[in-house]
Amino acid sequence: MAEELLNTNTPEVVEHKKDKRHMGLTASRTISNTVIYFILVIMTVVWLVPFIFLVLQSFRVESTGMVGYIIPEQWGFNNYVNLFTNTKFPKWFMNTFIIALATAALQTIIVLCMSYTLSRLRFGGRKFLMNFMLVLGMFPGMLTMIILYRVLADLHMTQQNSIPGLILVYAASSGMGYYVSKGFFDTLPKSLDEAARVDGANRAQVLLKVILPLSKPIVIYTLLTAFMGPWGDFAFASYIAFNNSNGMNVAVGLNSLISTPASIGKNYTMFCAGGVVVAIPITVLFLFLQKYYVEGVTGGAVKG
Amino acid sequence: MKKYSSLEYLRLTKIQRFFYKIACFFVGIPQFFKKIGLAIVKFAKKFGIGVKDEFKDLVMTFVNGDYKTRISYAIMGFGSFTRKQYGRGILFFLFEAIFIVYMALAGGYWISMLPSLGKIGPHQEYDPIWDVWVPAYGDNSFKILLYSVLTIFFIVAFIYTWRLNIKQNRISEEIIGSMPKRCLEKEKKQKIVELKKNNPDLSTEELSQKTKEIEDEYNQKIEEVPSKPLKSTKDDVMSLIDNEFHKTLLALPVTGILIFTVMPIIFMILVAFTNYSGQANGYTNHLFHWVGMDNFNTVLVWSNSGGASFSATFGEVLAWTLMWAFFATFSNYFLGMIVAMIINKKGIKLKKWWRTVLVLTIAIPQFISLLYVNKMFSYTGVINGVITNLGGTPVHFMDDYAEPWVSRLTVILVNIWIGIPYLMLIATGILMNIPADLYESAQIDGANVFQQYMKITLPYMLFVTGPYLLTSFTGNMNNFNVIFLLTGGAPTMINTPPNAASVGSTDLLITWLFKITTTAGSKYYLASVIGILVFLVVAIISIIVYNIIPSNKNEEDFQ
C-alpha cells in the first residue's frame, strides 16, 4: 500500500489528483447545493402559498363562497367594504386591540417581577414556589375556565363586557410563564448587583437603575409575545364571550362568520379579508421586532 | 445485574452494549420507584418533625414569654403594639378582627353547608298578592362549594398568621433581651433549689456562699444579654424595598396565581367528586351533591351499557392524544433541525431570506392559518379543486366523512407545516453554538455527513434541548388550537356513549374536555375527571423523563 502510494506520487500525478479531487468536490457540492435550493424553493412555496391564496381570495368579487380555483376572475375591495360595514369586525378588532394592549402591559410587569425575583433574589420558599408552579402548570388550563366563567359572570365581566374579564384571565396567572425571562436574568453577571449594593443602593434601586436598563431585549420579547397572544386565543375568548357578538375577539368573531356550511357560502371571502386585515399589522410589528423574538425563543429552549 | 465500569463497557461489542443498555433500563425501573418511595418517606419524616417543632415552640414561647406575649395568643398583634411596633400590631389585629367577623357572618354558614352542598333546591313559591306561583331560589350549590373553598383558604391563612404573630413576639423578646433574661433568671432559681436539695448537710454559711456564687455568675450572664431596639414601622416599610424586596415583587403575581389558578383548580378537583353539570347547577336547576368516586368509575372502569362504554372511548382518545403528542413533537423536532441545517450549510446563499420566509408564518396569528388551511382541505376546497383538475376524485380530508386515519395523518402533516418554523429558529441558535473544530476533526477522521450528524449534532441537540422536548411533548398533549380549529375533532367517532359529547377521532383529551363543557348538558364533573387524568399523565411522563434526560443531572457542566 505504502509502496504504491510512493510510486504514484510523482509531482504530475499529485497535481492531477489534486485537480481531480478539487473538481469532484466542487461538482458534488454544486449538485448537493442545487438539491438544497430546490428543496428550499419548494418549501417557500408550501409555506407561503396558503397566505398568497388568502390574499387573492380576499379580493374576489364574483362569488363569496368557496371555489375550486385561486385567481379571482373579478377583482375588487367589496369584501373589505362588506367586512367593515356589514359585520361587527371593527368592534372585534378594537376589542382584541384593547385586550392585547392591556395584557401586554400587565403581563410584562407580572412576568418581570416574578422572573427577576426568582432569578436574582434568594429567600425562603423560593425552591418551593418554583416546584409548586411547575406542578400547577401540569394541569390543563382549560380546567379553570368553567369556574372562571361563572365567577366573571357574577362580576358582569362576560359576554358583551368580556374585555376586562379576558384581560384578567390572560394577565392574572401569567406569572407561571416566567421561564424565558428568568433564563435571561440568570445570564446577567452577579457582580453588577454586588457593585451597586456596595455603593449603597437598596434592592429596589438595583432593579430599577442597574438591571432594568440592561433588560431591553427581554422586556421587548415579553411585550411582543404578550401582545400577540390575545390575537390568536380561541378557547378562553369563545367561552367568555359566550356567543355574544359584541364581546368576541377577532379569532372567535371571524370563526363565527364561517361556522356553518350556509354561512361559508356567504362569508368565505369576507373571512379571508378579515384574516388579511388582522395579519398585516401583527406581521409588520413582528418583523420589526424579529431579532428580540428569535433571541427569546432560542434562549428559552436552551434554558428549558 | 452486574454493573460494568466504563472500561468494561467499552470492551463490549455493539450488540452487547445494546442489550446491556436495555437491561440497565429495566433494572432501573424498580430502583426508580424505590427512590420515589424513599423520597416520600423522607418528606413525611421531615414534615412530622417540623410539626412537632412548631408545637414545641408554641408551648415554650407561652411558658417563657411575658404578659404581652401571652395576651397575643388571644389578641393578635397585642405584643407588637405594646412594644411600639404599631404598624405590625395594627395589621395583625385587623386581620384577626376581619377573620372573626367574616367567620361569624358568612364563613361559618358556608362551611356548615359544605357536607350537603345545599338542602333547598330551586322551587315554586305561591305569591298571594298576585295569585301566581313564582320561581324561588333555594341554596346555591355552586356558591356553597366556591365560598367553602375560599373560607378554607382564609382559615389556613389565619392559622399561618396567628403562628407568625406568636413567632414575632418571641423574636421581639429575643431582640430586646427580655426572654433570654427571664430564662436565665429561672435557671438561676432552679440551680439554687437544686443546690439546697442535693446538699442537705451543708452549713448555712457555706450554703449562702455557694448561692451567692451562683447568683453572681448568673447576674453577670444576665447583664451580658444584648438588648437591641426593635424595628420601627418605618423600618418595616423601608425593608419592603430592600431586604424584603421579594415580598413586594411577588405580591401581585402570586396573588394572581392563587386566585386565578390555584383556587379554580382546587374547585375543579372537588367538582370531580360531585354531579355538577348544566342540568344540576345548583341554582336555576337542581342542587348538586357529592357522589364520591362515581365519576372516576364512569371514566376508568369498563361498563358495557347499551353497546358503548365511556371508558373505552376514554382509552381511545387517550391513546390518540399520546400518539399525537409523540408524532407532533418528534416530526417537528427532526424536520425543523434538518431545515435549520440545510439553511446553515456552507455555500447556501440568501440565508436570511429563507429564514424570514419561515419566520413570517409565525407572525401571522395561528387561528387565521389554521382556519384557512381547514378550508383548503375541505371537500370543496382548493386542494380538492386541484385534485379534480388533475383527474382524480376528491378526498374527504378532515370532515365528518373522512376516514379516521386520513384525518389524523392530515392533522399531523399540517402540524409539521405549523411547527417547523419554530423549531428551525430554535435549532439555528443551538447549531451555531456547536464548536466548528468538532466537525473539522471528524472530517479528518473520515466521518461522512451522516456520521457527523449522528455522533455530533444529534447528541448535542438532544442534550441541550432535552427539557424543551419534554415541555413541547406535554404542550402538544394540550394543543387545543391546532386540533379544534383544524378539524374540530372530526370525523365523529361511531359507537360512543351518549354522554361523550360526540367525540371525534382527532379529538385530544383537552378538546374533548372543551366539548363536554360546551355542548348540551355541560357535564362539568366528567370534564374535571378528564382534566385530573390529563394532569396525572403529564406528571408521570414528566417525572420519568426528568430522571432520564442527561441535561437535568449535570446542568452546570455545559453552561
Short mmCIF file of C-alpha atoms in Angstrom, two decimals, chain B residues 68-501:
data_model
loop_
_atom_site.label_atom_id
_atom_site.label_comp_id
_atom_site.label_asym_id
_atom_site.label_seq_id
_atom_site.Cartn_x
_atom_site.Cartn_y
_atom_site.Cartn_z
CA LYS B 68 -47.66 40.86 76.38
CA THR B 69 -46.66 37.72 74.57
CA ARG B 70 -49.24 35.65 76.40
CA ILE B 71 -52.08 38.03 75.61
CA SER B 72 -51.02 37.89 71.95
CA TYR B 73 -52.17 34.28 71.90
CA ALA B 74 -55.71 35.58 72.15
CA ILE B 75 -55.46 39.10 70.82
CA MET B 76 -53.15 39.07 67.81
CA GLY B 77 -50.75 41.96 67.50
CA PHE B 78 -51.03 42.95 71.18
CA GLY B 79 -47.37 42.24 71.82
CA SER B 80 -46.19 44.08 68.74
CA PHE B 81 -48.38 47.08 69.51
CA THR B 82 -47.31 47.41 73.15
CA ARG B 83 -43.67 47.10 72.04
CA LYS B 84 -44.23 50.13 69.84
CA GLN B 85 -44.28 48.26 66.55
CA TYR B 86 -47.56 49.94 65.75
CA GLY B 87 -47.76 49.03 62.07
CA ARG B 88 -47.39 45.31 62.65
CA GLY B 89 -49.64 45.33 65.67
CA ILE B 90 -52.48 47.06 63.87
CA LEU B 91 -52.20 44.78 60.83
CA PHE B 92 -52.28 41.63 62.96
CA PHE B 93 -55.22 42.90 64.97
CA LEU B 94 -57.18 43.99 61.89
CA PHE B 95 -56.64 40.60 60.28
CA GLU B 96 -57.99 38.83 63.34
CA ALA B 97 -60.96 41.17 63.59
CA ILE B 98 -61.86 40.69 59.92
CA PHE B 99 -61.47 36.95 60.24
CA ILE B 100 -63.75 36.70 63.27
CA VAL B 101 -66.40 38.95 61.73
CA TYR B 102 -66.26 37.02 58.44
CA MET B 103 -66.49 33.63 60.10
CA ALA B 104 -69.40 34.76 62.23
CA LEU B 105 -71.34 36.36 59.41
CA ALA B 106 -70.63 34.12 56.42
CA GLY B 107 -67.75 31.67 56.68
CA GLY B 108 -69.39 29.51 59.33
CA TYR B 109 -72.51 29.18 57.21
CA TRP B 110 -70.59 28.15 54.06
CA ILE B 111 -68.52 25.57 55.92
CA SER B 112 -71.59 24.14 57.60
CA MET B 113 -73.27 23.72 54.20
CA LEU B 114 -70.22 22.02 52.64
CA PRO B 115 -71.12 18.42 53.57
CA SER B 116 -74.57 18.63 51.95
CA LEU B 117 -73.92 21.28 49.26
CA GLY B 118 -77.35 22.78 49.92
CA LYS B 119 -80.67 21.46 51.10
CA ILE B 120 -83.39 23.52 49.45
CA GLY B 121 -83.31 23.41 45.67
CA PRO B 122 -84.98 25.83 43.28
CA HIS B 123 -88.73 25.61 43.70
CA GLN B 124 -92.03 27.41 43.09
CA GLU B 125 -93.49 29.70 45.73
CA TYR B 126 -97.04 30.88 45.96
CA ASP B 127 -97.48 34.66 45.77
CA PRO B 128 -100.78 35.51 47.50
CA ILE B 129 -100.91 39.10 46.21
CA TRP B 130 -100.88 38.22 42.53
CA ASP B 131 -102.24 34.72 42.99
CA VAL B 132 -99.47 33.08 40.99
CA TRP B 133 -96.65 30.61 41.52
CA VAL B 134 -93.28 32.26 41.10
CA PRO B 135 -89.88 30.56 40.89
CA ALA B 136 -87.88 30.87 44.08
CA TYR B 137 -84.23 30.13 44.56
CA GLY B 138 -83.06 27.96 47.42
CA ASP B 139 -79.47 27.15 48.29
CA ASN B 140 -76.90 27.61 45.59
CA SER B 141 -74.58 24.59 45.50
CA PHE B 142 -72.09 26.34 43.25
CA LYS B 143 -71.71 29.25 45.64
CA ILE B 144 -71.56 26.93 48.63
CA LEU B 145 -68.70 24.98 47.11
CA LEU B 146 -66.87 28.08 45.88
CA TYR B 147 -67.16 30.03 49.13
CA SER B 148 -66.30 26.98 51.19
CA VAL B 149 -63.06 26.68 49.26
CA LEU B 150 -62.39 30.38 49.81
CA THR B 151 -63.23 30.07 53.51
CA ILE B 152 -60.84 27.15 53.88
CA PHE B 153 -58.16 29.25 52.20
CA PHE B 154 -58.93 32.00 54.67
CA ILE B 155 -58.77 29.68 57.68
CA VAL B 156 -55.40 28.33 56.59
CA ALA B 157 -54.16 31.90 56.10
CA PHE B 158 -55.44 32.80 59.56
CA ILE B 159 -53.67 29.90 61.25
CA TYR B 160 -50.47 30.82 59.46
CA THR B 161 -50.79 34.46 60.51
CA TRP B 162 -51.56 33.53 64.09
CA ARG B 163 -48.42 31.41 64.19
CA LEU B 164 -46.48 34.25 62.61
CA ASN B 165 -47.79 36.63 65.25
CA ILE B 166 -46.52 34.38 68.03
CA LYS B 167 -43.18 33.86 66.36
CA GLN B 168 -42.95 37.63 66.03
CA ASN B 169 -43.42 38.01 69.78
CA ARG B 170 -40.70 35.50 70.52
CA ILE B 171 -38.28 37.15 68.13
CA SER B 172 -39.04 40.59 69.54
CA GLU B 173 -38.42 39.37 73.05
CA GLU B 174 -35.17 37.81 71.95
CA ILE B 175 -34.06 41.05 70.33
CA ILE B 176 -34.83 43.26 73.30
CA GLY B 177 -33.41 40.53 75.53
CA SER B 178 -36.34 40.10 77.89
CA MET B 179 -36.92 36.46 77.12
CA PRO B 180 -33.31 35.24 77.46
CA LYS B 181 -33.06 37.20 80.72
CA ARG B 182 -36.17 35.56 82.05
CA CYS B 183 -34.84 32.15 81.07
CA LEU B 184 -31.57 32.77 82.90
CA GLU B 185 -33.44 34.03 85.94
CA LYS B 186 -35.43 30.80 86.01
CA GLU B 187 -32.31 28.72 85.57
CA LYS B 188 -30.68 30.55 88.46
CA LYS B 189 -33.57 29.84 90.80
CA GLN B 190 -33.64 26.24 89.75
CA LYS B 191 -29.92 25.86 90.37
CA ILE B 192 -30.27 27.27 93.87
CA VAL B 193 -33.16 24.96 94.64
CA GLU B 194 -31.18 22.02 93.32
CA LEU B 195 -28.20 23.06 95.39
CA LYS B 196 -30.27 23.02 98.54
CA LYS B 197 -31.84 19.75 97.65
CA ASN B 198 -28.64 17.94 96.73
CA ASN B 199 -26.57 19.12 99.70
CA PRO B 200 -28.81 18.98 102.77
CA ASP B 201 -25.81 18.59 105.09
CA LEU B 202 -24.21 21.95 104.22
CA SER B 203 -23.97 24.62 106.91
CA THR B 204 -25.92 27.85 106.39
CA GLU B 205 -22.78 29.82 105.79
CA GLU B 206 -21.49 27.52 103.10
CA LEU B 207 -24.89 27.44 101.52
CA SER B 208 -25.26 31.19 101.35
CA GLN B 209 -21.74 31.47 99.96
CA LYS B 210 -22.44 28.95 97.21
CA THR B 211 -25.77 30.57 96.49
CA LYS B 212 -24.01 33.88 96.13
CA GLU B 213 -21.53 32.35 93.72
CA ILE B 214 -24.33 31.08 91.54
CA GLU B 215 -26.17 34.38 91.75
CA ASP B 216 -23.10 36.32 90.76
CA GLU B 217 -22.44 34.04 87.86
CA TYR B 218 -25.96 34.37 86.54
CA ASN B 219 -26.26 38.07 87.20
CA GLN B 220 -23.12 38.52 85.17
CA LYS B 221 -24.68 36.48 82.35
CA ILE B 222 -27.95 38.41 82.54
CA GLU B 223 -26.16 41.68 82.32
CA GLU B 224 -24.31 40.47 79.27
CA VAL B 225 -27.52 39.65 77.37
CA PRO B 226 -27.59 42.08 74.46
CA SER B 227 -30.60 44.34 74.11
CA LYS B 228 -31.25 45.94 70.74
CA PRO B 229 -34.04 48.29 69.76
CA LEU B 230 -36.87 46.80 67.71
CA LYS B 231 -37.58 47.82 64.15
CA SER B 232 -39.98 50.68 63.86
CA THR B 233 -42.88 50.76 61.40
CA LYS B 234 -40.80 52.99 59.19
CA ASP B 235 -38.02 50.39 59.13
CA ASP B 236 -40.58 47.74 58.21
CA VAL B 237 -41.81 49.77 55.27
CA MET B 238 -38.27 50.55 54.11
CA SER B 239 -37.29 46.88 54.24
CA LEU B 240 -40.00 46.14 51.69
CA ILE B 241 -37.87 47.81 49.03
CA ASP B 242 -34.63 46.39 50.36
CA ASN B 243 -34.13 43.13 52.22
CA GLU B 244 -37.75 42.08 51.87
CA PHE B 245 -37.97 43.28 48.27
CA HIS B 246 -39.05 39.84 47.08
CA LYS B 247 -42.30 40.21 49.01
CA THR B 248 -43.13 43.42 47.17
CA LEU B 249 -42.31 41.92 43.79
CA LEU B 250 -44.11 38.65 44.35
CA ALA B 251 -47.27 40.09 45.88
CA LEU B 252 -49.04 40.76 42.60
CA PRO B 253 -48.00 37.65 40.60
CA VAL B 254 -48.60 35.22 43.45
CA THR B 255 -52.00 36.72 44.28
CA GLY B 256 -52.98 36.39 40.63
CA ILE B 257 -51.88 32.76 40.54
CA LEU B 258 -53.66 31.95 43.79
CA ILE B 259 -56.97 33.45 42.70
CA PHE B 260 -56.97 32.55 39.01
CA THR B 261 -55.17 29.21 39.01
CA VAL B 262 -54.88 27.56 42.40
CA MET B 263 -58.41 28.30 43.60
CA PRO B 264 -60.09 27.17 40.35
CA ILE B 265 -58.00 24.01 40.23
CA ILE B 266 -58.93 23.05 43.79
CA PHE B 267 -62.55 23.82 42.98
CA MET B 268 -62.48 21.67 39.86
CA ILE B 269 -60.80 18.80 41.68
CA LEU B 270 -63.69 18.90 44.14
CA VAL B 271 -66.20 19.05 41.26
CA ALA B 272 -64.88 15.69 40.08
CA PHE B 273 -66.50 14.21 43.19
CA THR B 274 -69.89 15.84 42.62
CA ASN B 275 -72.53 15.69 39.90
CA TYR B 276 -72.27 19.38 38.93
CA SER B 277 -73.47 19.86 35.35
CA GLY B 278 -75.67 22.09 33.24
CA GLN B 279 -78.63 20.03 34.46
CA ALA B 280 -77.74 20.36 38.11
CA ASN B 281 -76.13 23.76 38.50
CA GLY B 282 -77.49 24.26 41.99
CA TYR B 283 -79.38 27.43 41.27
CA THR B 284 -81.77 27.55 38.35
CA ASN B 285 -81.90 23.76 38.21
CA HIS B 286 -81.44 21.04 40.78
CA LEU B 287 -78.86 21.15 43.53
CA PHE B 288 -75.79 19.08 43.03
CA HIS B 289 -74.24 16.88 45.68
CA TRP B 290 -71.28 14.69 46.48
CA VAL B 291 -71.14 11.39 44.60
CA GLY B 292 -67.81 10.00 45.81
CA MET B 293 -65.77 8.11 43.24
CA ASP B 294 -68.70 7.52 40.83
CA ASN B 295 -67.33 9.77 38.09
CA PHE B 296 -63.92 8.12 38.18
CA ASN B 297 -65.68 4.79 37.86
CA THR B 298 -67.57 6.05 34.80
CA VAL B 299 -64.39 7.16 33.07
CA LEU B 300 -62.00 4.42 34.11
CA VAL B 301 -63.99 1.24 34.71
CA TRP B 302 -65.24 -0.80 31.80
CA SER B 303 -69.03 -0.92 31.67
CA ASN B 304 -70.95 -2.08 28.64
CA SER B 305 -74.20 -0.17 28.81
CA GLY B 306 -76.04 -0.08 25.51
CA GLY B 307 -73.10 -1.28 23.45
CA ALA B 308 -70.87 1.70 24.22
CA SER B 309 -68.58 2.26 27.14
CA PHE B 310 -67.32 5.61 28.27
CA SER B 311 -64.09 4.09 29.48
CA ALA B 312 -63.42 2.55 26.05
CA THR B 313 -63.91 5.95 24.43
CA PHE B 314 -61.63 7.48 27.01
CA GLY B 315 -58.98 4.88 26.26
CA GLU B 316 -59.18 5.56 22.54
CA VAL B 317 -58.92 9.33 22.99
CA LEU B 318 -56.03 8.94 25.42
CA ALA B 319 -54.19 6.65 23.01
CA TRP B 320 -54.61 9.13 20.17
CA THR B 321 -53.57 12.01 22.42
CA LEU B 322 -50.31 10.26 23.31
CA MET B 323 -49.72 9.23 19.71
CA TRP B 324 -50.39 12.74 18.50
CA ALA B 325 -48.07 14.24 21.11
CA PHE B 326 -45.32 11.83 20.11
CA PHE B 327 -45.59 12.36 16.36
CA ALA B 328 -46.24 16.09 16.58
CA THR B 329 -43.22 16.61 18.82
CA PHE B 330 -40.67 14.45 17.08
CA SER B 331 -41.70 15.11 13.48
CA ASN B 332 -41.35 18.82 14.10
CA TYR B 333 -38.16 18.36 16.04
CA PHE B 334 -36.24 16.38 13.44
CA LEU B 335 -37.60 18.10 10.36
CA GLY B 336 -37.07 21.52 11.93
CA MET B 337 -33.50 20.56 12.74
CA ILE B 338 -32.88 19.37 9.20
CA VAL B 339 -34.29 22.59 7.74
CA ALA B 340 -32.07 24.62 10.05
CA MET B 341 -29.05 22.56 8.99
CA ILE B 342 -29.60 22.91 5.26
CA ILE B 343 -30.12 26.65 5.59
CA ASN B 344 -26.97 26.83 7.71
CA LYS B 345 -24.94 24.81 5.22
CA LYS B 346 -21.87 26.50 3.81
CA GLY B 347 -22.36 27.88 0.32
CA ILE B 348 -26.11 28.38 0.56
CA LYS B 349 -26.92 31.92 -0.37
CA LEU B 350 -29.80 34.14 0.73
CA LYS B 351 -29.77 32.53 4.20
CA LYS B 352 -31.61 35.48 5.66
CA TRP B 353 -34.35 35.33 3.04
CA TRP B 354 -35.13 31.63 3.60
CA ARG B 355 -35.30 32.17 7.32
CA THR B 356 -37.52 35.23 7.02
CA VAL B 357 -39.98 33.34 4.86
CA LEU B 358 -40.42 30.74 7.57
CA VAL B 359 -40.44 33.23 10.43
CA LEU B 360 -43.13 35.18 8.62
CA THR B 361 -45.53 32.32 9.15
CA ILE B 362 -45.01 32.55 12.93
CA ALA B 363 -46.09 36.17 12.84
CA ILE B 364 -49.46 35.52 11.25
CA PRO B 365 -51.93 34.70 14.04
CA GLN B 366 -52.39 30.96 14.18
CA PHE B 367 -56.16 30.96 14.00
CA ILE B 368 -56.04 32.56 10.54
CA SER B 369 -53.67 30.00 9.09
CA LEU B 370 -55.46 27.12 10.82
CA LEU B 371 -58.95 28.12 9.74
CA TYR B 372 -57.71 28.84 6.25
CA VAL B 373 -55.89 25.53 5.93
CA ASN B 374 -59.01 23.84 7.24
CA LYS B 375 -60.98 25.37 4.38
CA MET B 376 -58.24 24.48 1.88
CA PHE B 377 -58.54 20.83 2.83
CA SER B 378 -62.33 20.80 2.88
CA TYR B 379 -64.28 18.73 0.36
CA THR B 380 -64.94 21.69 -1.91
CA GLY B 381 -61.67 23.44 -1.13
CA VAL B 382 -58.67 24.38 -3.22
CA ILE B 383 -56.73 21.14 -2.72
CA ASN B 384 -59.63 19.02 -3.91
CA GLY B 385 -60.08 21.51 -6.78
CA VAL B 386 -56.51 20.78 -7.87
CA ILE B 387 -57.07 17.04 -7.46
CA THR B 388 -60.19 17.13 -9.65
CA ASN B 389 -58.41 19.20 -12.27
CA LEU B 390 -55.68 16.58 -12.41
CA GLY B 391 -58.37 13.95 -12.99
CA GLY B 392 -58.60 12.44 -9.51
CA THR B 393 -61.57 12.06 -7.22
CA PRO B 394 -61.94 14.47 -4.31
CA VAL B 395 -60.85 13.21 -0.90
CA HIS B 396 -62.53 13.78 2.47
CA PHE B 397 -59.51 15.02 4.38
CA MET B 398 -60.80 16.26 7.71
CA ASP B 399 -64.58 16.41 7.64
CA ASP B 400 -67.17 14.09 9.12
CA TYR B 401 -66.98 11.67 6.18
CA ALA B 402 -63.24 11.24 6.40
CA GLU B 403 -61.53 8.03 7.38
CA PRO B 404 -60.15 8.45 10.94
CA TRP B 405 -56.61 7.65 9.77
CA VAL B 406 -56.73 10.09 6.86
CA SER B 407 -57.88 12.81 9.19
CA ARG B 408 -55.21 12.01 11.77
CA LEU B 409 -52.46 11.91 9.18
CA THR B 410 -53.58 15.22 7.70
CA VAL B 411 -53.55 16.87 11.11
CA ILE B 412 -50.02 15.65 11.77
CA LEU B 413 -48.86 16.88 8.35
CA VAL B 414 -50.44 20.30 8.82
CA ASN B 415 -48.89 20.48 12.27
CA ILE B 416 -45.49 19.94 10.67
CA TRP B 417 -46.22 22.90 8.45
CA ILE B 418 -47.04 24.98 11.52
CA GLY B 419 -44.25 23.75 13.76
CA ILE B 420 -41.17 23.69 11.54
CA PRO B 421 -40.55 27.46 11.64
CA TYR B 422 -40.34 27.49 15.47
CA LEU B 423 -38.04 24.51 15.55
CA MET B 424 -35.94 25.98 12.74
CA LEU B 425 -35.40 29.12 14.86
CA ILE B 426 -34.50 27.19 17.98
CA ALA B 427 -32.23 24.76 16.17
CA THR B 428 -30.43 27.51 14.26
CA GLY B 429 -29.41 29.19 17.51
CA ILE B 430 -28.16 25.97 19.04
CA LEU B 431 -26.40 24.62 15.95
CA MET B 432 -24.31 27.76 15.74
CA ASN B 433 -23.04 27.08 19.25
CA ILE B 434 -21.54 23.71 18.33
CA PRO B 435 -17.79 24.25 18.04
CA ALA B 436 -16.72 24.04 14.37
CA ASP B 437 -13.48 22.20 15.20
CA LEU B 438 -15.52 19.18 16.27
CA TYR B 439 -16.70 18.83 12.70
CA GLU B 440 -13.26 19.52 11.27
CA SER B 441 -11.62 16.79 13.29
CA ALA B 442 -14.43 14.43 12.41
CA GLN B 443 -13.87 15.16 8.73
CA ILE B 444 -10.17 14.49 9.07
CA ASP B 445 -11.00 11.18 10.72
CA GLY B 446 -13.08 10.37 7.67
CA ALA B 447 -16.61 10.69 9.05
CA ASN B 448 -19.26 11.30 6.46
CA VAL B 449 -22.10 13.76 6.82
CA PHE B 450 -24.46 11.19 8.29
CA GLN B 451 -21.94 10.00 10.86
CA GLN B 452 -21.19 13.58 11.84
CA TYR B 453 -24.89 14.14 12.37
CA MET B 454 -25.36 11.02 14.47
CA LYS B 455 -22.22 11.48 16.58
CA ILE B 456 -22.00 15.25 16.99
CA THR B 457 -25.08 17.19 16.04
CA LEU B 458 -27.78 14.93 17.40
CA PRO B 459 -26.26 14.21 20.83
CA TYR B 460 -25.52 17.89 21.34
CA MET B 461 -29.02 18.94 20.30
CA LEU B 462 -30.66 16.27 22.45
CA PHE B 463 -28.55 17.27 25.41
CA VAL B 464 -29.31 20.96 25.13
CA THR B 465 -32.98 20.68 24.20
CA GLY B 466 -33.94 17.77 26.46
CA PRO B 467 -36.14 19.88 28.76
CA TYR B 468 -37.61 21.63 25.74
CA LEU B 469 -38.63 18.32 24.20
CA LEU B 470 -40.42 17.39 27.39
CA THR B 471 -42.32 20.67 27.62
CA SER B 472 -43.22 20.54 23.96
CA PHE B 473 -44.47 16.96 24.36
CA THR B 474 -46.77 17.95 27.21
CA GLY B 475 -47.66 21.14 25.37
CA ASN B 476 -48.74 19.11 22.36
CA MET B 477 -50.87 16.88 24.55
CA ASN B 478 -52.79 20.03 25.41
CA ASN B 479 -52.60 21.61 21.95
CA PHE B 480 -56.13 22.92 21.81
CA ASN B 481 -55.84 25.39 18.93
CA VAL B 482 -54.43 23.11 16.25
CA ILE B 483 -56.99 20.36 16.71
CA PHE B 484 -60.00 22.47 17.47
CA LEU B 485 -59.58 24.98 14.66
CA LEU B 486 -58.30 22.46 12.12
CA THR B 487 -60.71 19.54 12.45
CA GLY B 488 -62.92 20.30 15.43
CA GLY B 489 -62.38 16.65 16.27
CA ALA B 490 -63.92 15.38 13.02
CA PRO B 491 -64.73 12.70 11.95
CA THR B 492 -67.11 11.90 14.78
CA MET B 493 -66.47 8.54 16.38
CA ILE B 494 -69.16 5.97 15.94
CA ASN B 495 -70.41 3.85 18.82
CA THR B 496 -69.77 6.31 21.64
CA PRO B 497 -71.95 6.60 24.74
CA PRO B 498 -74.48 9.46 24.76
CA ASN B 499 -72.64 11.38 27.49
CA ALA B 500 -69.41 11.57 25.45
CA ALA B 501 -70.47 14.77 23.64
#
